[in-house]
Amino acid sequence: MSVIVSRLALDHFRSWDHCIIDLSEGVTVIRGANGMGKTNLVEAIEVLSTGSSHRTSSSLPLVQRGYDSATVRANIVDTNATDGEAAGLQPRNIAESANTESAPESSESNSEEQNGKLNSNQDSLQNSPSDHDDAAQPDHNTQDRAPYTTIELTIRAHGANRARIDGGASMYMRDILGRIPSVSFTPEDQRLVSGDPATRRGFINQAGTLLIPGYDEVHQTCAKIAKQRAALLKQLGKSSVQDGRYDNRYGQSAPSDADAGQAAAMQPALSGLEIWTGQFIESGVELTRMRKRLIDQLAPLFSQNYDALSGSEQHASLAYLPSFDEVLEDGEPHQLISRRFQRIYPGEVARGQNLIGPHRDDMAMTLDGVPAKEFASNGEMWTMALALKMALAALVERATGNAPMVILDDVFAQLDETRRRQILEFAVRRDQVLITAAAAADVPDLSPYGTHARIVDIAALRRQSDDEQAGQLLTDETVARIKAARQQADAQGEASA
């Protein structure tokens, strides 16, 4: 079973004012000069799939300059769905994880829900034929032969992102994540080995979002608590550090009588810190356990993939390095972590930072027990990065039953012939593949694999999109009906709350 993106529409996303592109099963190559927006198109799918982008850690760069928000919409089709089934609405079936919450029901009528979809009767985009004479294929529009669902994400430059399904009630972004499983291979993948821990945490978070129901909510909750706790540490640092004394509950001497007034003023902040620390430990332990389970599943696949790709006798391994390493020990970790916080309290106040926590997690990749970041060659790092992404794709398919879309973003210009062949052999076995390429020489020849690519000319797509108006996506009457239905649904939601 697989979920196919049959149509993608962008409004004010990155460099795109408006864009609609029809997609199909098989391999699609988006070709054109750099700076035309190829990567922005596949990045939009990545964000819709995982809630984040490998290119940025915030939403602000995703919104076109001069606008408050961007919108990404995609029609998704379950190729094995029977008539009447909705595509992409099945919960992820992950071992050892809870079921997802059901999607909120829309208050709109059936006709209004249909208007929330991207119009299926719109003209398809004209795409240039393949450079290979025998590569031309008819454009099989998947959404014309199977039921489809429209997933919509509104990305705000500032504030919370919101989502909708078929134009229904507004919901949290986390409620749609994982419905479009995808794995992206990018030129930056080598940094998964050679880069800083934040790069590897970004991979862990995207993988967790795809594989573990509730992961994104736990991650966001932990991040918010960490931010509140850091703010209190900075507040305490401005007062208690000046005096050189700390509260005795953290193992330091109590203030003298002369400092009683200052100590009393600090009590609310200290009490708040205790509360936030307890919550930080609780959410951090939960997140750490999720990450450990994830990497425990990825590790054997990673090692197998590296062995197959490299053909060498060196053994590659993957291990989780949690900041809350007490979770790896037997017994209850909460008290152990609490005692460690007490020991490091002076340093945290002095720096105004959380010195331990999931925001400092990392994962280690080694070759024969030696850190790959320090000793692996450039080629070995690329092979390890490919092995890791392939492991994620295999795990997503195994755990969810849905083959993920494979995105190859300008990778062929970075790889040697051997790795180009390896990644193609992996990709062509998937149901939907998107490839971006700047030059014709970077477009792979798929004929040895018994398939051909559909070519999309990014310059032609850009010209067409520049000529279109925002209102052409839906008729004015339909837009008015959707807005009225959304306002009614939101009002009902607020009233019930």
PDB file of N, CA and C in Angstrom, residues 139-232:
ATOM      1  N   ASP A 139       0.347  10.759 -18.863  1.00  0.00           N
ATOM      2  CA  ASP A 139       0.262  11.284 -17.500  1.00  0.00           C
ATOM      3  C   ASP A 139      -0.902  10.627 -16.789  1.00  0.00           C
ATOM      4  N   HIS A 140      -0.604   9.624 -15.983  1.00  0.00           N
ATOM      5  CA  HIS A 140      -1.650   8.923 -15.248  1.00  0.00           C
ATOM      6  C   HIS A 140      -2.027   9.764 -14.035  1.00  0.00           C
ATOM      7  N   ASN A 141      -3.132  10.458 -14.108  1.00  0.00           N
ATOM      8  CA  ASN A 141      -3.556  11.304 -12.999  1.00  0.00           C
ATOM      9  C   ASN A 141      -4.223  10.442 -11.941  1.00  0.00           C
ATOM     10  N   THR A 142      -3.493  10.156 -10.890  1.00  0.00           N
ATOM     11  CA  THR A 142      -3.951   9.212  -9.877  1.00  0.00           C
ATOM     12  C   THR A 142      -5.256   9.640  -9.251  1.00  0.00           C
ATOM     13  N   GLN A 143      -5.471  10.948  -9.069  1.00  0.00           N
ATOM     14  CA  GLN A 143      -6.648  11.385  -8.343  1.00  0.00           C
ATOM     15  C   GLN A 143      -7.921  11.210  -9.156  1.00  0.00           C
ATOM     16  N   ASP A 144      -7.796  10.961 -10.474  1.00  0.00           N
ATOM     17  CA  ASP A 144      -8.979  10.741 -11.285  1.00  0.00           C
ATOM     18  C   ASP A 144      -9.501   9.322 -11.179  1.00  0.00           C
ATOM     19  N   ARG A 145      -8.728   8.422 -10.573  1.00  0.00           N
ATOM     20  CA  ARG A 145      -9.169   7.034 -10.525  1.00  0.00           C
ATOM     21  C   ARG A 145      -9.196   6.460  -9.112  1.00  0.00           C
ATOM     22  N   ALA A 146      -9.040   7.275  -8.105  1.00  0.00           N
ATOM     23  CA  ALA A 146      -9.104   6.787  -6.733  1.00  0.00           C
ATOM     24  C   ALA A 146      -9.566   7.923  -5.836  1.00  0.00           C
ATOM     25  N   PRO A 147     -10.219   7.591  -4.721  1.00  0.00           N
ATOM     26  CA  PRO A 147     -10.630   8.650  -3.796  1.00  0.00           C
ATOM     27  C   PRO A 147      -9.422   9.374  -3.239  1.00  0.00           C
ATOM     28  N   TYR A 148      -9.547  10.665  -3.059  1.00  0.00           N
ATOM     29  CA  TYR A 148      -8.420  11.432  -2.554  1.00  0.00           C
ATOM     30  C   TYR A 148      -8.860  12.351  -1.431  1.00  0.00           C
ATOM     31  N   THR A 149      -7.880  12.759  -0.641  1.00  0.00           N
ATOM     32  CA  THR A 149      -8.086  13.650   0.496  1.00  0.00           C
ATOM     33  C   THR A 149      -7.156  14.830   0.338  1.00  0.00           C
ATOM     34  N   THR A 150      -7.634  16.023   0.655  1.00  0.00           N
ATOM     35  CA  THR A 150      -6.803  17.215   0.597  1.00  0.00           C
ATOM     36  C   THR A 150      -6.300  17.572   1.997  1.00  0.00           C
ATOM     37  N   ILE A 151      -4.991  17.585   2.144  1.00  0.00           N
ATOM     38  CA  ILE A 151      -4.353  17.985   3.389  1.00  0.00           C
ATOM     39  C   ILE A 151      -3.865  19.418   3.212  1.00  0.00           C
ATOM     40  N   GLU A 152      -4.176  20.275   4.151  1.00  0.00           N
ATOM     41  CA  GLU A 152      -3.818  21.696   4.057  1.00  0.00           C
ATOM     42  C   GLU A 152      -3.067  22.130   5.308  1.00  0.00           C
ATOM     43  N   LEU A 153      -1.993  22.869   5.104  1.00  0.00           N
ATOM     44  CA  LEU A 153      -1.206  23.393   6.217  1.00  0.00           C
ATOM     45  C   LEU A 153      -0.976  24.882   6.011  1.00  0.00           C
ATOM     46  N   THR A 154      -1.339  25.668   7.005  1.00  0.00           N
ATOM     47  CA  THR A 154      -1.061  27.095   7.006  1.00  0.00           C
ATOM     48  C   THR A 154       0.132  27.352   7.912  1.00  0.00           C
ATOM     49  N   ILE A 155       1.192  27.872   7.313  1.00  0.00           N
ATOM     50  CA  ILE A 155       2.446  28.115   8.028  1.00  0.00           C
ATOM     51  C   ILE A 155       2.536  29.601   8.325  1.00  0.00           C
ATOM     52  N   ARG A 156       2.600  29.960   9.575  1.00  0.00           N
ATOM     53  CA  ARG A 156       2.625  31.364   9.970  1.00  0.00           C
ATOM     54  C   ARG A 156       4.064  31.812  10.244  1.00  0.00           C
ATOM     55  N   ALA A 157       4.366  33.021   9.796  1.00  0.00           N
ATOM     56  CA  ALA A 157       5.692  33.572  10.066  1.00  0.00           C
ATOM     57  C   ALA A 157       5.917  33.702  11.564  1.00  0.00           C
ATOM     58  N   HIS A 158       4.858  34.034  12.286  1.00  0.00           N
ATOM     59  CA  HIS A 158       4.909  34.130  13.748  1.00  0.00           C
ATOM     60  C   HIS A 158       3.613  33.540  14.289  1.00  0.00           C
ATOM     61  N   GLY A 159       3.726  32.651  15.238  1.00  0.00           N
ATOM     62  CA  GLY A 159       2.537  32.047  15.810  1.00  0.00           C
ATOM     63  C   GLY A 159       2.406  30.587  15.418  1.00  0.00           C
ATOM     64  N   ALA A 160       1.302  29.993  15.853  1.00  0.00           N
ATOM     65  CA  ALA A 160       1.087  28.560  15.667  1.00  0.00           C
ATOM     66  C   ALA A 160       0.629  28.248  14.251  1.00  0.00           C
ATOM     67  N   ASN A 161       1.159  27.173  13.702  1.00  0.00           N
ATOM     68  CA  ASN A 161       0.717  26.684  12.404  1.00  0.00           C
ATOM     69  C   ASN A 161      -0.570  25.882  12.583  1.00  0.00           C
ATOM     70  N   ARG A 162      -1.424  25.929  11.557  1.00  0.00           N
ATOM     71  CA  ARG A 162      -2.714  25.246  11.640  1.00  0.00           C
ATOM     72  C   ARG A 162      -2.923  24.374  10.409  1.00  0.00           C
ATOM     73  N   ALA A 163      -3.805  23.386  10.543  1.00  0.00           N
ATOM     74  CA  ALA A 163      -4.029  22.435   9.457  1.00  0.00           C
ATOM     75  C   ALA A 163      -5.519  22.173   9.293  1.00  0.00           C
ATOM     76  N   ARG A 164      -5.864  21.638   8.120  1.00  0.00           N
ATOM     77  CA  ARG A 164      -7.240  21.227   7.826  1.00  0.00           C
ATOM     78  C   ARG A 164      -7.194  20.001   6.928  1.00  0.00           C
ATOM     79  N   ILE A 165      -8.259  19.218   6.989  1.00  0.00           N
ATOM     80  CA  ILE A 165      -8.443  18.090   6.097  1.00  0.00           C
ATOM     81  C   ILE A 165      -9.726  18.307   5.323  1.00  0.00           C
ATOM     82  N   ASP A 166      -9.617  18.345   4.004  1.00  0.00           N
ATOM     83  CA  ASP A 166     -10.772  18.588   3.133  1.00  0.00           C
ATOM     84  C   ASP A 166     -11.528  19.855   3.520  1.00  0.00           C
ATOM     85  N   GLY A 167     -10.799  20.900   3.900  1.00  0.00           N
ATOM     86  CA  GLY A 167     -11.436  22.164   4.231  1.00  0.00           C
ATOM     87  C   GLY A 167     -12.255  22.127   5.495  1.00  0.00           C
ATOM     88  N   GLY A 168     -12.034  21.128   6.350  1.00  0.00           N
ATOM     89  CA  GLY A 168     -12.821  20.983   7.570  1.00  0.00           C
ATOM     90  C   GLY A 168     -12.344  21.893   8.681  1.00  0.00           C
ATOM     91  N   ALA A 169     -12.649  21.488   9.903  1.00  0.00           N
ATOM     92  CA  ALA A 169     -12.334  22.305  11.066  1.00  0.00           C
ATOM     93  C   ALA A 169     -10.828  22.470  11.225  1.00  0.00           C
ATOM     94  N   SER A 170     -10.437  23.627  11.747  1.00  0.00           N
ATOM     95  CA  SER A 170      -9.024  23.898  12.002  1.00  0.00           C
ATOM     96  C   SER A 170      -8.505  22.962  13.086  1.00  0.00           C
ATOM     97  N   MET A 171      -7.280  22.475  12.890  1.00  0.00           N
ATOM     98  CA  MET A 171      -6.677  21.549  13.855  1.00  0.00           C
ATOM     99  C   MET A 171      -5.197  21.878  14.001  1.00  0.00           C
ATOM    100  N   TYR A 172      -4.570  21.237  14.967  1.00  0.00           N
ATOM    101  CA  TYR A 172      -3.137  21.431  15.156  1.00  0.00           C
ATOM    102  C   TYR A 172      -2.366  20.821  13.994  1.00  0.00           C
ATOM    103  N   MET A 173      -1.192  21.380  13.720  1.00  0.00           N
ATOM    104  CA  MET A 173      -0.349  20.830  12.669  1.00  0.00           C
ATOM    105  C   MET A 173      -0.009  19.372  12.952  1.00  0.00           C
ATOM    106  N   ARG A 174       0.202  19.037  14.212  1.00  0.00           N
ATOM    107  CA  ARG A 174       0.599  17.674  14.546  1.00  0.00           C
ATOM    108  C   ARG A 174      -0.451  16.639  14.146  1.00  0.00           C
ATOM    109  N   ASP A 175      -1.705  17.085  13.964  1.00  0.00           N
ATOM    110  CA  ASP A 175      -2.769  16.146  13.621  1.00  0.00           C
ATOM    111  C   ASP A 175      -2.681  15.638  12.191  1.00  0.00           C
ATOM    112  N   ILE A 176      -1.875  16.272  11.344  1.00  0.00           N
ATOM    113  CA  ILE A 176      -1.743  15.802   9.964  1.00  0.00           C
ATOM    114  C   ILE A 176      -0.372  15.201   9.676  1.00  0.00           C
ATOM    115  N   LEU A 177       0.554  15.325  10.603  1.00  0.00           N
ATOM    116  CA  LEU A 177       1.913  14.873  10.337  1.00  0.00           C
ATOM    117  C   LEU A 177       1.961  13.355  10.196  1.00  0.00           C
ATOM    118  N   GLY A 178       2.759  12.895   9.261  1.00  0.00           N
ATOM    119  CA  GLY A 178       2.891  11.476   9.014  1.00  0.00           C
ATOM    120  C   GLY A 178       1.878  10.914   8.043  1.00  0.00           C
ATOM    121  N   ARG A 179       0.880  11.702   7.653  1.00  0.00           N
ATOM    122  CA  ARG A 179      -0.128  11.206   6.706  1.00  0.00           C
ATOM    123  C   ARG A 179       0.449  11.103   5.302  1.00  0.00           C
ATOM    124  N   ILE A 180       1.488  11.896   5.026  1.00  0.00           N
ATOM    125  CA  ILE A 180       2.199  11.794   3.753  1.00  0.00           C
ATOM    126  C   ILE A 180       3.627  11.360   4.084  1.00  0.00           C
ATOM    127  N   PRO A 181       3.863  10.080   4.200  1.00  0.00           N
ATOM    128  CA  PRO A 181       5.220   9.642   4.557  1.00  0.00           C
ATOM    129  C   PRO A 181       6.205   9.961   3.434  1.00  0.00           C
ATOM    130  N   SER A 182       7.320  10.546   3.790  1.00  0.00           N
ATOM    131  CA  SER A 182       8.339  10.882   2.798  1.00  0.00           C
ATOM    132  C   SER A 182       9.714  10.822   3.443  1.00  0.00           C
ATOM    133  N   VAL A 183      10.716  10.545   2.623  1.00  0.00           N
ATOM    134  CA  VAL A 183      12.111  10.561   3.055  1.00  0.00           C
ATOM    135  C   VAL A 183      12.893  11.333   2.010  1.00  0.00           C
ATOM    136  N   SER A 184      13.621  12.353   2.444  1.00  0.00           N
ATOM    137  CA  SER A 184      14.360  13.225   1.533  1.00  0.00           C
ATOM    138  C   SER A 184      15.853  12.919   1.589  1.00  0.00           C
ATOM    139  N   PHE A 185      16.455  12.817   0.417  1.00  0.00           N
ATOM    140  CA  PHE A 185      17.904  12.713   0.277  1.00  0.00           C
ATOM    141  C   PHE A 185      18.386  14.039  -0.291  1.00  0.00           C
ATOM    142  N   THR A 186      19.307  14.694   0.401  1.00  0.00           N
ATOM    143  CA  THR A 186      19.707  16.047   0.029  1.00  0.00           C
ATOM    144  C   THR A 186      21.229  16.176   0.049  1.00  0.00           C
ATOM    145  N   PRO A 187      21.754  17.244  -0.567  1.00  0.00           N
ATOM    146  CA  PRO A 187      23.210  17.455  -0.519  1.00  0.00           C
ATOM    147  C   PRO A 187      23.745  17.655   0.895  1.00  0.00           C
ATOM    148  N   GLU A 188      22.858  18.050   1.815  1.00  0.00           N
ATOM    149  CA  GLU A 188      23.294  18.277   3.194  1.00  0.00           C
ATOM    150  C   GLU A 188      23.361  17.001   4.024  1.00  0.00           C
ATOM    151  N   ASP A 189      22.986  15.862   3.439  1.00  0.00           N
ATOM    152  CA  ASP A 189      22.914  14.632   4.228  1.00  0.00           C
ATOM    153  C   ASP A 189      24.249  14.232   4.835  1.00  0.00           C
ATOM    154  N   GLN A 190      25.352  14.571   4.191  1.00  0.00           N
ATOM    155  CA  GLN A 190      26.657  14.222   4.734  1.00  0.00           C
ATOM    156  C   GLN A 190      26.867  14.824   6.118  1.00  0.00           C
ATOM    157  N   ARG A 191      26.181  15.950   6.373  1.00  0.00           N
ATOM    158  CA  ARG A 191      26.291  16.603   7.683  1.00  0.00           C
ATOM    159  C   ARG A 191      25.662  15.770   8.793  1.00  0.00           C
ATOM    160  N   LEU A 192      24.850  14.776   8.442  1.00  0.00           N
ATOM    161  CA  LEU A 192      24.338  13.866   9.464  1.00  0.00           C
ATOM    162  C   LEU A 192      25.482  13.127  10.146  1.00  0.00           C
ATOM    163  N   VAL A 193      26.590  12.984   9.444  1.00  0.00           N
ATOM    164  CA  VAL A 193      27.774  12.349  10.019  1.00  0.00           C
ATOM    165  C   VAL A 193      28.769  13.397  10.495  1.00  0.00           C
ATOM    166  N   SER A 194      29.030  14.388   9.641  1.00  0.00           N
ATOM    167  CA  SER A 194      30.114  15.337   9.926  1.00  0.00           C
ATOM    168  C   SER A 194      29.659  16.578  10.683  1.00  0.00           C
ATOM    169  N   GLY A 195      28.359  16.835  10.737  1.00  0.00           N
ATOM    170  CA  GLY A 195      27.861  18.080  11.304  1.00  0.00           C
ATOM    171  C   GLY A 195      27.712  18.058  12.810  1.00  0.00           C
ATOM    172  N   ASP A 196      27.047  19.098  13.322  1.00  0.00           N
ATOM    173  CA  ASP A 196      26.874  19.225  14.764  1.00  0.00           C
ATOM    174  C   ASP A 196      25.673  18.408  15.234  1.00  0.00           C
ATOM    175  N   PRO A 197      25.531  18.222  16.551  1.00  0.00           N
ATOM    176  CA  PRO A 197      24.419  17.401  17.064  1.00  0.00           C
ATOM    177  C   PRO A 197      23.041  17.910  16.662  1.00  0.00           C
ATOM    178  N   ALA A 198      22.876  19.221  16.472  1.00  0.00           N
ATOM    179  CA  ALA A 198      21.564  19.754  16.093  1.00  0.00           C
ATOM    180  C   ALA A 198      21.091  19.159  14.773  1.00  0.00           C
ATOM    181  N   THR A 199      22.000  18.917  13.837  1.00  0.00           N
ATOM    182  CA  THR A 199      21.628  18.311  12.561  1.00  0.00           C
ATOM    183  C   THR A 199      21.089  16.908  12.776  1.00  0.00           C
ATOM    184  N   ARG A 200      21.737  16.141  13.626  1.00  0.00           N
ATOM    185  CA  ARG A 200      21.286  14.772  13.889  1.00  0.00           C
ATOM    186  C   ARG A 200      19.989  14.764  14.683  1.00  0.00           C
ATOM    187  N   ARG A 201      19.823  15.724  15.590  1.00  0.00           N
ATOM    188  CA  ARG A 201      18.543  15.807  16.310  1.00  0.00           C
ATOM    189  C   ARG A 201      17.408  16.131  15.350  1.00  0.00           C
ATOM    190  N   GLY A 202      17.688  16.960  14.349  1.00  0.00           N
ATOM    191  CA  GLY A 202      16.662  17.258  13.356  1.00  0.00           C
ATOM    192  C   GLY A 202      16.211  16.003  12.633  1.00  0.00           C
ATOM    193  N   PHE A 203      17.151  15.140  12.286  1.00  0.00           N
ATOM    194  CA  PHE A 203      16.801  13.862  11.664  1.00  0.00           C
ATOM    195  C   PHE A 203      15.973  13.008  12.620  1.00  0.00           C
ATOM    196  N   ILE A 204      16.405  12.929  13.876  1.00  0.00           N
ATOM    197  CA  ILE A 204      15.669  12.125  14.860  1.00  0.00           C
ATOM    198  C   ILE A 204      14.234  12.627  14.981  1.00  0.00           C
ATOM    199  N   ASN A 205      14.061  13.940  15.031  1.00  0.00           N
ATOM    200  CA  ASN A 205      12.716  14.494  15.196  1.00  0.00           C
ATOM    201  C   ASN A 205      11.834  14.215  13.987  1.00  0.00           C
ATOM    202  N   GLN A 206      12.391  14.340  12.773  1.00  0.00           N
ATOM    203  CA  GLN A 206      11.599  14.025  11.587  1.00  0.00           C
ATOM    204  C   GLN A 206      11.226  12.546  11.569  1.00  0.00           C
ATOM    205  N   ALA A 207      12.172  11.681  11.903  1.00  0.00           N
ATOM    206  CA  ALA A 207      11.890  10.249  11.926  1.00  0.00           C
ATOM    207  C   ALA A 207      10.848   9.914  12.983  1.00  0.00           C
ATOM    208  N   GLY A 208      10.975  10.527  14.161  1.00  0.00           N
ATOM    209  CA  GLY A 208       9.999  10.279  15.219  1.00  0.00           C
ATOM    210  C   GLY A 208       8.609  10.718  14.833  1.00  0.00           C
ATOM    211  N   THR A 209       8.509  11.856  14.145  1.00  0.00           N
ATOM    212  CA  THR A 209       7.205  12.348  13.697  1.00  0.00           C
ATOM    213  C   THR A 209       6.559  11.369  12.731  1.00  0.00           C
ATOM    214  N   LEU A 210       7.353  10.781  11.848  1.00  0.00           N
ATOM    215  CA  LEU A 210       6.819   9.843  10.868  1.00  0.00           C
ATOM    216  C   LEU A 210       6.413   8.511  11.502  1.00  0.00           C
ATOM    217  N   LEU A 211       7.096   8.109  12.560  1.00  0.00           N
ATOM    218  CA  LEU A 211       6.962   6.744  13.040  1.00  0.00           C
ATOM    219  C   LEU A 211       6.226   6.583  14.361  1.00  0.00           C
ATOM    220  N   ILE A 212       6.235   7.588  15.208  1.00  0.00           N
ATOM    221  CA  ILE A 212       5.693   7.421  16.556  1.00  0.00           C
ATOM    222  C   ILE A 212       4.536   8.382  16.776  1.00  0.00           C
ATOM    223  N   PRO A 213       3.324   7.891  16.909  1.00  0.00           N
ATOM    224  CA  PRO A 213       2.195   8.767  17.198  1.00  0.00           C
ATOM    225  C   PRO A 213       2.424   9.540  18.492  1.00  0.00           C
ATOM    226  N   GLY A 214       2.168  10.823  18.443  1.00  0.00           N
ATOM    227  CA  GLY A 214       2.325  11.657  19.626  1.00  0.00           C
ATOM    228  C   GLY A 214       3.722  12.195  19.820  1.00  0.00           C
ATOM    229  N   TYR A 215       4.667  11.796  18.968  1.00  0.00           N
ATOM    230  CA  TYR A 215       6.048  12.246  19.152  1.00  0.00           C
ATOM    231  C   TYR A 215       6.155  13.757  19.058  1.00  0.00           C
ATOM    232  N   ASP A 216       5.570  14.348  18.044  1.00  0.00           N
ATOM    233  CA  ASP A 216       5.715  15.793  17.841  1.00  0.00           C
ATOM    234  C   ASP A 216       5.135  16.567  19.020  1.00  0.00           C
ATOM    235  N   GLU A 217       4.012  16.104  19.557  1.00  0.00           N
ATOM    236  CA  GLU A 217       3.409  16.788  20.700  1.00  0.00           C
ATOM    237  C   GLU A 217       4.332  16.731  21.916  1.00  0.00           C
ATOM    238  N   VAL A 218       4.905  15.571  22.190  1.00  0.00           N
ATOM    239  CA  VAL A 218       5.829  15.443  23.324  1.00  0.00           C
ATOM    240  C   VAL A 218       7.060  16.315  23.106  1.00  0.00           C
ATOM    241  N   HIS A 219       7.576  16.312  21.884  1.00  0.00           N
ATOM    242  CA  HIS A 219       8.757  17.116  21.569  1.00  0.00           C
ATOM    243  C   HIS A 219       8.484  18.601  21.757  1.00  0.00           C
ATOM    244  N   GLN A 220       7.347  19.076  21.249  1.00  0.00           N
ATOM    245  CA  GLN A 220       7.021  20.490  21.378  1.00  0.00           C
ATOM    246  C   GLN A 220       6.775  20.872  22.834  1.00  0.00           C
ATOM    247  N   THR A 221       6.116  19.995  23.570  1.00  0.00           N
ATOM    248  CA  THR A 221       5.871  20.263  24.990  1.00  0.00           C
ATOM    249  C   THR A 221       7.188  20.379  25.753  1.00  0.00           C
ATOM    250  N   CYS A 222       8.104  19.462  25.483  1.00  0.00           N
ATOM    251  CA  CYS A 222       9.400  19.481  26.152  1.00  0.00           C
ATOM    252  C   CYS A 222      10.169  20.757  25.809  1.00  0.00           C
ATOM    253  N   ALA A 223      10.096  21.175  24.548  1.00  0.00           N
ATOM    254  CA  ALA A 223      10.803  22.388  24.125  1.00  0.00           C
ATOM    255  C   ALA A 223      10.234  23.631  24.810  1.00  0.00           C
ATOM    256  N   LYS A 224       8.922  23.696  24.959  1.00  0.00           N
ATOM    257  CA  LYS A 224       8.303  24.853  25.621  1.00  0.00           C
ATOM    258  C   LYS A 224       8.682  24.902  27.101  1.00  0.00           C
ATOM    259  N   ILE A 225       8.690  23.741  27.745  1.00  0.00           N
ATOM    260  CA  ILE A 225       9.075  23.699  29.158  1.00  0.00           C
ATOM    261  C   ILE A 225      10.532  24.117  29.319  1.00  0.00           C
ATOM    262  N   ALA A 226      11.387  23.640  28.423  1.00  0.00           N
ATOM    263  CA  ALA A 226      12.808  24.010  28.486  1.00  0.00           C
ATOM    264  C   ALA A 226      12.977  25.520  28.339  1.00  0.00           C
ATOM    265  N   LYS A 227      12.192  26.128  27.474  1.00  0.00           N
ATOM    266  CA  LYS A 227      12.272  27.579  27.273  1.00  0.00           C
ATOM    267  C   LYS A 227      11.853  28.328  28.539  1.00  0.00           C
ATOM    268  N   GLN A 228      10.782  27.887  29.185  1.00  0.00           N
ATOM    269  CA  GLN A 228      10.316  28.524  30.419  1.00  0.00           C
ATOM    270  C   GLN A 228      11.339  28.355  31.534  1.00  0.00           C
ATOM    271  N   ARG A 229      11.914  27.157  31.614  1.00  0.00           N
ATOM    272  CA  ARG A 229      12.897  26.910  32.677  1.00  0.00           C
ATOM    273  C   ARG A 229      14.150  27.762  32.463  1.00  0.00           C
ATOM    274  N   ALA A 230      14.593  27.897  31.215  1.00  0.00           N
ATOM    275  CA  ALA A 230      15.766  28.725  30.927  1.00  0.00           C
ATOM    276  C   ALA A 230      15.505  30.184  31.279  1.00  0.00           C
ATOM    277  N   ALA A 231      14.278  30.660  31.039  1.00  0.00           N
ATOM    278  CA  ALA A 231      13.946  32.041  31.384  1.00  0.00           C
ATOM    279  C   ALA A 231      14.052  32.264  32.889  1.00  0.00           C
ATOM    280  N   LEU A 232      13.608  31.284  33.672  1.00  0.00           N
ATOM    281  CA  LEU A 232      13.713  31.408  35.132  1.00  0.00           C
ATOM    282  C   LEU A 232      15.168  31.360  35.589  1.00  0.00           C
TER     283      LEU A 232
END
